[in-house]
Coordinates of C-alpha atoms and ligand atoms in Angstrom, one line a residue:
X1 CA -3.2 -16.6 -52.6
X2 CA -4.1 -20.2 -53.2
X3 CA -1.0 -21.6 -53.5
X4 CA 0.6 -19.1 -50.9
X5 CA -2.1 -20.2 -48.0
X6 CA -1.0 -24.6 -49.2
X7 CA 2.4 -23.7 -48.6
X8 CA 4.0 -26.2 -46.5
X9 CA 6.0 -23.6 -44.6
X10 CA 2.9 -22.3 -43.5
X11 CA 0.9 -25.0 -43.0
X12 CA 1.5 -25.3 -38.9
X13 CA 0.4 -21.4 -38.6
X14 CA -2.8 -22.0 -41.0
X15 CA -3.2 -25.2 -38.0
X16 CA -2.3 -23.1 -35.3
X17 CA -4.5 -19.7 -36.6
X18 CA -7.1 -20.7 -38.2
X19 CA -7.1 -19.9 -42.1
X20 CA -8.3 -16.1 -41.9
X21 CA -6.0 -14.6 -39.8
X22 CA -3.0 -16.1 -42.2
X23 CA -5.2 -14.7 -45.3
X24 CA -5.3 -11.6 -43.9
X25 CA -1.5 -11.2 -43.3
X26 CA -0.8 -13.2 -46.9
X27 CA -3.0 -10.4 -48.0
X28 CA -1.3 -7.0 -46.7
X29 CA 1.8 -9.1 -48.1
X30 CA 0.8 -9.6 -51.8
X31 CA -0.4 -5.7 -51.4
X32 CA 2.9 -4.6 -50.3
X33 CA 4.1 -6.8 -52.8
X34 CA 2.4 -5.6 -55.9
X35 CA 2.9 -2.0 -54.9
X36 CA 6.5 -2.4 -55.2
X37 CA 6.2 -4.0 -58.4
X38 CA 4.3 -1.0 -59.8
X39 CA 6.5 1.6 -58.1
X40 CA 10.0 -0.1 -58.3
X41 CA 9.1 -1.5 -61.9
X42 CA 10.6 -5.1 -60.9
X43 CA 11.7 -7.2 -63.9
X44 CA 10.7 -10.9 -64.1
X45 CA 13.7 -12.3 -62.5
X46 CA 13.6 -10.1 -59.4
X47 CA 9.6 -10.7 -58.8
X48 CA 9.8 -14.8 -59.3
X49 CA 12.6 -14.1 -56.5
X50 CA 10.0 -12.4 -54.4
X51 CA 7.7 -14.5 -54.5
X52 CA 9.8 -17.6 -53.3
X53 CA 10.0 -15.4 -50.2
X54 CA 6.5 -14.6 -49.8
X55 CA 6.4 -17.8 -47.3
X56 CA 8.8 -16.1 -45.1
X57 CA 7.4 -12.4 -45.3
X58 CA 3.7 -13.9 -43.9
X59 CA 5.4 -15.4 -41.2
X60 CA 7.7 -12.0 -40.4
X61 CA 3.7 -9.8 -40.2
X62 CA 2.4 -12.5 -38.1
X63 CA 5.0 -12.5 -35.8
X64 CA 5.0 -8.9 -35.8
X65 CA 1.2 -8.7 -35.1
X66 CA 1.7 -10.9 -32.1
X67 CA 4.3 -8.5 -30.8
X68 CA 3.0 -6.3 -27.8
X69 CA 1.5 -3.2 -28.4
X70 CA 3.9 -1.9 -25.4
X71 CA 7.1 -4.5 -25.2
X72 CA 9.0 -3.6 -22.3
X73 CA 12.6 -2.4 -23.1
X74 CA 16.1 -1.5 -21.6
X75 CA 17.2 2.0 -20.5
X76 CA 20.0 2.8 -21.7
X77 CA 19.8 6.6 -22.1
X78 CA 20.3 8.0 -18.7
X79 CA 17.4 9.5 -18.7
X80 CA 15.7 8.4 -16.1
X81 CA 12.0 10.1 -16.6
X82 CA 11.9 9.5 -20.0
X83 CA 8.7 10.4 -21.6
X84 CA 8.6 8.3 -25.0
X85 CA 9.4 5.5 -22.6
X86 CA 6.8 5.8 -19.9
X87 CA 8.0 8.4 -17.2
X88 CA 8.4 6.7 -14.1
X89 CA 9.4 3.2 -14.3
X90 CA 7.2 1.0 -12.2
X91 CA 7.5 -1.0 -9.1
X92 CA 6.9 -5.0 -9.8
X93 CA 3.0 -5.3 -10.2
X94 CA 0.9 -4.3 -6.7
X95 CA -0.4 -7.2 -4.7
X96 CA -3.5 -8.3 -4.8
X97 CA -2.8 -8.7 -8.8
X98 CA -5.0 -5.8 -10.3
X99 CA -6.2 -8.6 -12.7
X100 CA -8.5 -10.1 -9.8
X101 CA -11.3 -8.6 -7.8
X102 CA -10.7 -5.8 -5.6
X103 CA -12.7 -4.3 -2.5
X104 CA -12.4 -0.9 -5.0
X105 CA -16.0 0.3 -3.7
X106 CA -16.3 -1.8 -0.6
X107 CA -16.5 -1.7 2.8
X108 CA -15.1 -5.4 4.3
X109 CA -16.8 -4.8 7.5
X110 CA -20.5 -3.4 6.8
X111 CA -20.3 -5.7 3.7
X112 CA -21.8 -2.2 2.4
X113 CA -21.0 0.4 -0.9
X114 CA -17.5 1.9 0.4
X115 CA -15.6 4.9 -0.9
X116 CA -13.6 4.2 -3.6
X117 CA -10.9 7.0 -3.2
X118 CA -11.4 7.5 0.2
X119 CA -8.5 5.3 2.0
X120 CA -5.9 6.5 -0.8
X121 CA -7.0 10.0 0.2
X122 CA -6.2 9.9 3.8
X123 CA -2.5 8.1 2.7
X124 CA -1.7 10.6 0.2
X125 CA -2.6 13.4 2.4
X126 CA -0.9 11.7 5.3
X127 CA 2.6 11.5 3.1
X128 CA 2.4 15.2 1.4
X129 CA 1.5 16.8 5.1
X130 CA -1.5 18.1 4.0
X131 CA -5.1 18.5 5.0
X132 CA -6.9 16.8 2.2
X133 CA -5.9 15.3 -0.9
X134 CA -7.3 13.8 -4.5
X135 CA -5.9 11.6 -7.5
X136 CA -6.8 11.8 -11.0
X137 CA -5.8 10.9 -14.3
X138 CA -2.9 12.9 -14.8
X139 CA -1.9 16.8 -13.6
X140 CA -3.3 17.9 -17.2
X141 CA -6.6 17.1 -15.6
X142 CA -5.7 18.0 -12.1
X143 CA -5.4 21.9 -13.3
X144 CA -8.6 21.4 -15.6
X145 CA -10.6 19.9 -12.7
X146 CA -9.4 22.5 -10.5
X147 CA -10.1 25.8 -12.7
X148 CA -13.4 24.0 -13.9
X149 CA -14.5 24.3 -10.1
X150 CA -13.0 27.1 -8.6
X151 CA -12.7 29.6 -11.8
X152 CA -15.3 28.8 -14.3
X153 CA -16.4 32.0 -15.8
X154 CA -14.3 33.8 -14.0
X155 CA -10.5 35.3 -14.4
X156 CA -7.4 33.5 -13.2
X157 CA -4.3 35.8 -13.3
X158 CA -0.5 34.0 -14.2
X159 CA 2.3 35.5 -14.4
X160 CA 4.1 35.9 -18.4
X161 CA 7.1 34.2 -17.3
X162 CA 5.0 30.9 -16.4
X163 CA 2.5 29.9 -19.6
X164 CA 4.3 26.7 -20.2
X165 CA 3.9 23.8 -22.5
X166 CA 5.0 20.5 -21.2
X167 CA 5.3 17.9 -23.4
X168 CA 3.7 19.6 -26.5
X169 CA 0.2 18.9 -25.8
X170 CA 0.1 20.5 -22.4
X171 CA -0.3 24.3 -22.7
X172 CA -1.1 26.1 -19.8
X173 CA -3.2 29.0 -21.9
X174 CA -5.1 26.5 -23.5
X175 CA -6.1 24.1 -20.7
X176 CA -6.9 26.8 -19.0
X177 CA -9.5 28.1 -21.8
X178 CA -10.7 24.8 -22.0
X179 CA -11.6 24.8 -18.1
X180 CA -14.0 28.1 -19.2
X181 CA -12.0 30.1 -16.5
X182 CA -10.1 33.1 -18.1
X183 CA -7.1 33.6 -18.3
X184 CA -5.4 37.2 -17.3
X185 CA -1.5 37.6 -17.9
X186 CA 0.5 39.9 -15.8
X187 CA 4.2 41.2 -15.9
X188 CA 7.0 40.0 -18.3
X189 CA 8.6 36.8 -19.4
X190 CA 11.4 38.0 -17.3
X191 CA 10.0 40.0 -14.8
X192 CA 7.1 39.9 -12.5
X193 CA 6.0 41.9 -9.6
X194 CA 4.1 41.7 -6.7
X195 CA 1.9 45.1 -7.9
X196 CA 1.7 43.3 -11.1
X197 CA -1.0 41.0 -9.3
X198 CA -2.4 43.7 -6.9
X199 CA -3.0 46.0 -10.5
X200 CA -5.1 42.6 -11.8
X201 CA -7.2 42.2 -9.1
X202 CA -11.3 42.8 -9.6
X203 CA -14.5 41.8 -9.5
X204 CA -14.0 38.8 -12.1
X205 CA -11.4 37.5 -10.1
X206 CA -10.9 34.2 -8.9
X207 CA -7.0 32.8 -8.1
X208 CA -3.9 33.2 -8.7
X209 CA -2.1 30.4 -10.4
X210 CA 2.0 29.6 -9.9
X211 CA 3.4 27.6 -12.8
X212 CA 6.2 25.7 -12.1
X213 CA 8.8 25.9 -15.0
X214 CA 9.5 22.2 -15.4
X215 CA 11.3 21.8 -18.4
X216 CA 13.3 25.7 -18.6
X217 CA 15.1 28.0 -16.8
X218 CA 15.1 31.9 -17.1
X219 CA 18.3 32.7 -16.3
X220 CA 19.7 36.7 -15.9
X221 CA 17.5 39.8 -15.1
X222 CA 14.9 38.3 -13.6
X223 CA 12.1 38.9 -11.0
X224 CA 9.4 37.6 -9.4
X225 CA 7.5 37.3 -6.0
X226 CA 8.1 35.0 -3.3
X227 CA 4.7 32.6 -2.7
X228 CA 4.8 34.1 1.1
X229 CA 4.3 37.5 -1.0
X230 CA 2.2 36.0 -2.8
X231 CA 0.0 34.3 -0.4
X232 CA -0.6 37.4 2.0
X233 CA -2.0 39.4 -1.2
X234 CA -3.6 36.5 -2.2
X235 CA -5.1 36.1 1.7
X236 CA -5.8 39.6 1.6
X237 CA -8.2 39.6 -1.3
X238 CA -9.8 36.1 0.3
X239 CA -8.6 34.3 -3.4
X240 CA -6.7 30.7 -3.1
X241 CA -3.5 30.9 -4.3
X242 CA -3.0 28.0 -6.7
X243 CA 0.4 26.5 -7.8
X244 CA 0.8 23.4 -10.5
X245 CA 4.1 22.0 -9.2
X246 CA 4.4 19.7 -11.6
X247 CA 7.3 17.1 -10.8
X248 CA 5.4 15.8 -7.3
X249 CA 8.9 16.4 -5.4
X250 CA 8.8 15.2 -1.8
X251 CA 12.3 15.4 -0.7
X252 CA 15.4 17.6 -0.9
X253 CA 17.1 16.4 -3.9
X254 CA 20.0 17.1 -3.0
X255 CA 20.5 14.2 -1.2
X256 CA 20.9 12.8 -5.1
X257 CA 23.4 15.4 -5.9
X258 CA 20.5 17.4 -7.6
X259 CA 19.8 21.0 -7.2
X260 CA 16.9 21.7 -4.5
X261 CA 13.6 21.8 -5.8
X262 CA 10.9 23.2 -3.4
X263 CA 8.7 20.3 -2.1
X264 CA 5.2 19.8 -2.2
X265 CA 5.2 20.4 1.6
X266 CA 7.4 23.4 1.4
X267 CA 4.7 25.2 -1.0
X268 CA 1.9 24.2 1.3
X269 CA 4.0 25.5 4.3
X270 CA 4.8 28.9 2.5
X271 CA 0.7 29.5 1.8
X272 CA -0.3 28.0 -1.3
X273 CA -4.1 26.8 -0.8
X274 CA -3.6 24.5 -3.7
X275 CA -0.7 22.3 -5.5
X276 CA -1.3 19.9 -8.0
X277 CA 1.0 17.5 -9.4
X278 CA 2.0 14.5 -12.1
X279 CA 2.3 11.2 -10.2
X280 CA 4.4 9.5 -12.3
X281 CA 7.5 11.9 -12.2
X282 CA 9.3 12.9 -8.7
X283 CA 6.9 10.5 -7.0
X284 CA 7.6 7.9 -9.0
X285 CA 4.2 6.6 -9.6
X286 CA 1.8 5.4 -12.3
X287 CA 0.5 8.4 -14.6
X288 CA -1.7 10.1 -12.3
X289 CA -2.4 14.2 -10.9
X290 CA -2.5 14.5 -7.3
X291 CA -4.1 18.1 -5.7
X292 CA -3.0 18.4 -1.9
X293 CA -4.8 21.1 0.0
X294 CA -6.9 22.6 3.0
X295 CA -10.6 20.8 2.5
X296 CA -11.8 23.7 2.0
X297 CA -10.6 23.6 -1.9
X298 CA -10.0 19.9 -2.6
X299 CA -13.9 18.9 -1.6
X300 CA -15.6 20.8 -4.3
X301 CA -13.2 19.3 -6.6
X302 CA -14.3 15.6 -5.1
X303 CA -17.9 16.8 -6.0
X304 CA -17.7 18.4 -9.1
X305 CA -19.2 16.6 -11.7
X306 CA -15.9 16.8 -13.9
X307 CA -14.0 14.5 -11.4
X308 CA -16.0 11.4 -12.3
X309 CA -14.7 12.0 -16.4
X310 CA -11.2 12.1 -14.8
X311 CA -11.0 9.9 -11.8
X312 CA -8.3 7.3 -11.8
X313 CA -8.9 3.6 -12.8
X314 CA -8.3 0.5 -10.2
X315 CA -5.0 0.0 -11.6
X316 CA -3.6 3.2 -11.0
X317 CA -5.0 2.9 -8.1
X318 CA -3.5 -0.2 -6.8
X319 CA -0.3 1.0 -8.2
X320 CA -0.5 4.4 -6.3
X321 CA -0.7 3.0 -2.8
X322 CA 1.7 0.3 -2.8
X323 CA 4.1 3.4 -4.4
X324 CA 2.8 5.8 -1.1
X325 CA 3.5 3.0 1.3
X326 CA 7.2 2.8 -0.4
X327 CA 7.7 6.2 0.6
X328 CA 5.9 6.4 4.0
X329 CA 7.9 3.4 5.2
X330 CA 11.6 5.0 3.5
X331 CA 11.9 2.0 1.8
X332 CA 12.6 4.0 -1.2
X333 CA 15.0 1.6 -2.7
X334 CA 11.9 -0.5 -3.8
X335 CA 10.6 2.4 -6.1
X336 CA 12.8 2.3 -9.7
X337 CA 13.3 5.6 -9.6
X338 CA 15.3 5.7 -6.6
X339 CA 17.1 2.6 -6.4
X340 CA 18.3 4.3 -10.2
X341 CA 19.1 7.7 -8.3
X342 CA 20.8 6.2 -5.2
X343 CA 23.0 4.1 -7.2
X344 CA 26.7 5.4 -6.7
X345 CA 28.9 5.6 -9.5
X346 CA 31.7 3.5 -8.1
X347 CA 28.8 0.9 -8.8
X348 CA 28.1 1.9 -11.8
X349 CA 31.7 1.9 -12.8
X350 CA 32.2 -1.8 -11.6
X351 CA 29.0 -3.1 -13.2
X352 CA 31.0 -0.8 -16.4
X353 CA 34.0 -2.9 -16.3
X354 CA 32.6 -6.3 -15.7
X355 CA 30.4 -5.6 -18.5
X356 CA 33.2 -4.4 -20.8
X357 CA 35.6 -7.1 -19.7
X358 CA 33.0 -9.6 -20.8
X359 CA 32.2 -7.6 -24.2
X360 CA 35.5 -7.2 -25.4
X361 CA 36.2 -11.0 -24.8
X362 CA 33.0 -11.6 -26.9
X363 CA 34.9 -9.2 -29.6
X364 CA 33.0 -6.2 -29.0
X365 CA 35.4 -3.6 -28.4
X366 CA 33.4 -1.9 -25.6
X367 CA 34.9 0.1 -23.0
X368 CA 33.6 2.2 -19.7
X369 CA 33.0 5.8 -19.8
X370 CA 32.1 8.6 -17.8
X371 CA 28.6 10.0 -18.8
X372 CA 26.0 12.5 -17.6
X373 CA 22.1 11.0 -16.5
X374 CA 19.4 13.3 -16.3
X375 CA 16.1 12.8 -14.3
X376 CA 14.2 14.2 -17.4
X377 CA 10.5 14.0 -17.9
X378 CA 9.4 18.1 -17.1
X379 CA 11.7 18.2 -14.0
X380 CA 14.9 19.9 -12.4
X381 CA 15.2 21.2 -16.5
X382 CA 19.4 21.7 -17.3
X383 CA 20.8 19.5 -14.6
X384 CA 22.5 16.6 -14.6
X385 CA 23.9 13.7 -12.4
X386 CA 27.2 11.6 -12.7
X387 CA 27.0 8.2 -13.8
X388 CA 28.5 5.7 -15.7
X389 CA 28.4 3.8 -18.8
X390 CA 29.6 1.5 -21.9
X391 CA 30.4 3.5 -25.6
X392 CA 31.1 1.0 -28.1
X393 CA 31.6 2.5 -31.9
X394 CA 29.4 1.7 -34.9
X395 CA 26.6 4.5 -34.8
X396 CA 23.1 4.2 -36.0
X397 CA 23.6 1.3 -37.3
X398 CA 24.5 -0.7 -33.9
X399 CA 22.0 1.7 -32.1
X400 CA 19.3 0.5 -34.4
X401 CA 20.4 -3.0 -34.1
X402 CA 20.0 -2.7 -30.3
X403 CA 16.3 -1.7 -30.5
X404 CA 15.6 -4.5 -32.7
X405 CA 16.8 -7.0 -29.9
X406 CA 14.4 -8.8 -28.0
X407 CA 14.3 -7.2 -25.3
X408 CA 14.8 -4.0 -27.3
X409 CA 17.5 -1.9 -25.7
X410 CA 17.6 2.2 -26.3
X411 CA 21.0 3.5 -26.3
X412 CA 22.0 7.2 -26.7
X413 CA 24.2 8.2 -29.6
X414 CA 27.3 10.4 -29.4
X415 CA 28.7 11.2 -32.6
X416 CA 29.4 7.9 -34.2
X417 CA 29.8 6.2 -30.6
X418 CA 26.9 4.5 -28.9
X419 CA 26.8 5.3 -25.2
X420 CA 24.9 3.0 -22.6
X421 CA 23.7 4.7 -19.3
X422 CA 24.1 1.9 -16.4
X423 CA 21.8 4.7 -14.6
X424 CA 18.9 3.8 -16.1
X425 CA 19.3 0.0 -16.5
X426 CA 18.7 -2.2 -14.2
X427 CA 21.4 -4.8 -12.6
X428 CA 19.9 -7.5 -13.4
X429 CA 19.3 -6.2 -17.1
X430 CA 22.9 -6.1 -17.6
X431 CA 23.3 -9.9 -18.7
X432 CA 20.5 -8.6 -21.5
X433 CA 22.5 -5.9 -22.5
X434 CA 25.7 -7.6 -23.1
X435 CA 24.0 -10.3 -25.2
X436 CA 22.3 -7.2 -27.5
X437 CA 26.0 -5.8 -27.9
X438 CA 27.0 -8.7 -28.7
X439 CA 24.3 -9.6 -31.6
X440 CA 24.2 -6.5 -32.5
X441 CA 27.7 -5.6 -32.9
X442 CA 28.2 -9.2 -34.8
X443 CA 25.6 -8.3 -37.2
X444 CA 26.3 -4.9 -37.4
X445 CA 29.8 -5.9 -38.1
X446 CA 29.2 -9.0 -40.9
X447 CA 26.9 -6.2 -42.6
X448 CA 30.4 -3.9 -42.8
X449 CA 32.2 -6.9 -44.1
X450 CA 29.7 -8.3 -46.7
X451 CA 29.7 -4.5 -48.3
X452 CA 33.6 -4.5 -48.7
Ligands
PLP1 C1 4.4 17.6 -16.1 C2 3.7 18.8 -15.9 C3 2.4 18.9 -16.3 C4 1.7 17.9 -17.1 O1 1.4 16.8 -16.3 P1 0.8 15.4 -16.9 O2 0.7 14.5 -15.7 O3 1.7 15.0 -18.0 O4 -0.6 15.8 -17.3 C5 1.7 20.1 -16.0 N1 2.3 21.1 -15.4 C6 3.6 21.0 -14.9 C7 4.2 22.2 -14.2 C8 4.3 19.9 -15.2 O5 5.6 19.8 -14.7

């Protein structure tokens, strides 16, 4: 460890550092080291050559403990809500910078306390068409807040067809258990009925809850009642009529070449009482759950003692409104999400070719190919958009390559072909993308040649 920390190679970190933090990452080293010894029963030759690198393999963990926790990376999978890459890409940060003060709790012309939510309220209701709205954490805790206050203790009845799991931790049945409401199925995975509902009806209960199914499709002989149906019943025996929607999707998406999902508004309009949604999917938002509603519904939800354990931070926040304003003002092409939707694929095809043409002169032997981009992320499950692309050969090996680039760049593998989704990259990411190929693919390549 001595003679490791005098090392001359790293003498400007120990300067730079400080000694501990070097000794510390000397130390996980030398463990890593001796474990191999012991496992891999090195021989004297191969440990003195080791060690000689031991310089080198404390610089590679420091440099690898100063790496973000989060880098940002490129794309390149066509999906475009992509949960192991954050959802919903996100507009350039809000201004004022969230890093500064805000007038969060406020009021600018009392110089009093101010509501915190209250402004963001008014906007979201404003854009959703909707009587009152609220913003939490995510829609996970928008259904928990909103079975905590309305059904605690008492039955919620769900159709089979709808107990979904999004995402693996989110499960309907067992949110729902954790809320203390209970939960009481009726009909069949494939079919339900509107008598189904009527039949579950007592004393105990409280709502009905609509599931959306965000990520699957039951396809065949099928039933199920409209919400109007649904609604009237659901008027009749003076319960709300609940629905987790899920994707937050404000306009026909067909306009994208998507099939039509019904809107936030369009469930409000047809008599749900509540709908709850993920802001950072359709909306395309930071992670949040928005409930829209009458007052009625969405007050005791503001009051409950639950909401404060789930209420958004500043950033979020900050985020949200400048994402609402986007959409109010139909300047949509300054959210990520839709700028990625509404690009065409003749553009994606030229942005193909110039990229290719200046691949292939770089030796990579890239060309343009059709592909298939999905929005992803627990919405419009099974369909997909046409878009555009690069495939260049060379597999996992390239694809891995590519994701060890700085910026890292995700690619989707076909086979043994590596296929990059203009869709979900940027335009201005596409100069970063060619020089990944290209140090990838040259790597990737000398690696092929060194093993003949
Ligand atoms: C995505 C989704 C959820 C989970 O939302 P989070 O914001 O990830 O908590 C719940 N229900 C439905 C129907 C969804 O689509």
């Amino acid at each position: 460890m001595h003679l490791l920390l005098s090392d001359p190679d790293l003498a400007p970190e120990v300067l730079a550092r400080g000694r501990e933090p070097v000794a510390d990452a000397a130390r996980r080293v030398l463990d890593r080291l001796r474990e191999r010894i012991a496992r891999d029963g090195l021989d004297g030759g191969a440990v003195a050559a080791e060690v000689a690198r031991l310089p080198g393999a404390v610089r590679a963990e420091l440099v690898r403990l100063d790496r973000p926790a989060y880098p940002e990376v490129v794309n390149a999978t066509g999906v475009l809500l992509h949960t192991n890459l954050g959802r919903a890409p996100l507009p350039p940060v809000p201004s004022p910078v969230v890093g500064g003060y805000l007038a969060l709790e406020y009021d600018l012309e009392t110089g009093r306390r101010g509501q915190r939510l209250a402004p963001l309220r008014r906007k979201m209701a404003e854009l959703f068409g909707a009587p009152s709205a609220l913003m939490v954490n995510n829609n996970a805790a928008a259904l928990l807040l909103i079975l905590s206050a309305l059904a605690r203790d008492r039955e919620v009845v769900v159709s089979r067809g709808q107990l979904i799991e999004i995402g693996g931790s989110f499960r309907l049945p067992e949110v729902m258990a954790a809320s203390g409401a209970r939960l009481v199925e009726v009909g069949c995975t494939n079919r339900t009925h509107l008598r189904d509902y009527e039949a579950a009806i007592g004393e105990a209960t409280a709502a009905f809850l609509v599931a959306h199914r965000s990520n699957f499709r039951i396809v065949g002989f099928t039933a199920e009642p409209t919400l109007a149906e649904l609604s009237a019943l659901a008027r009749t025996w003076k319960l709300p009529l609940l629905v987790d929607q899920g994707s937050g999707c404000l306009y026909d998406l067909g306009r994208w070449g998507l099939p039509h999902e019904e809107t936030v508004a369009e469930l409000l309009a047809a008599g749900a009482d509540l709908v709850c949604f993920s802001g950072d999917k359709l909306l395309g938002g930071p992670q949040a759950g928005i409930v829209v509603g009458a007052e009625r519904w969405v007050e005791p939800l503001a009051r409950h003692p639950l909401y404060r354990a789930l209420r958004p931070d500043k950033a979020a926040l900050a985020w949200m409104d400048r994402v609402l304003a986007a959409h109010r003002d139909g300047r949509l092409e300054e959210i990520p999400l839709y700028a990625m939707l509404g690009q065409s694929v003749d553009g994606l095809r030229r942005r193909a070719r110039r990229l290719g043409r200046r691949l292939r002169q770089a030796g990579v032997p890239a060309r343009g190919t059709a592909t298939r981009a999905v929005v992803g992320g627990g919405t419009t499950p099974d369909s997909t958009l046409p878009s555009y692309g690069l495939a260049v050969p060379g597999g996992q090996a390239v694809a891995e390559r590519l994701r060890r680039h700085q910026p890292p760049v995700v690619a989707r593998l076909e086979e043994d072909l590596v296929v990059l989704d203009l869709r979900t990259v940027r335009p201005e990411q596409d100069a970063v993308v060619a020089a990944a190929l290209v140090a990838a693919y040259r790597i990737a390549s000398d690696r092929q040649d060194g093993g003949r």
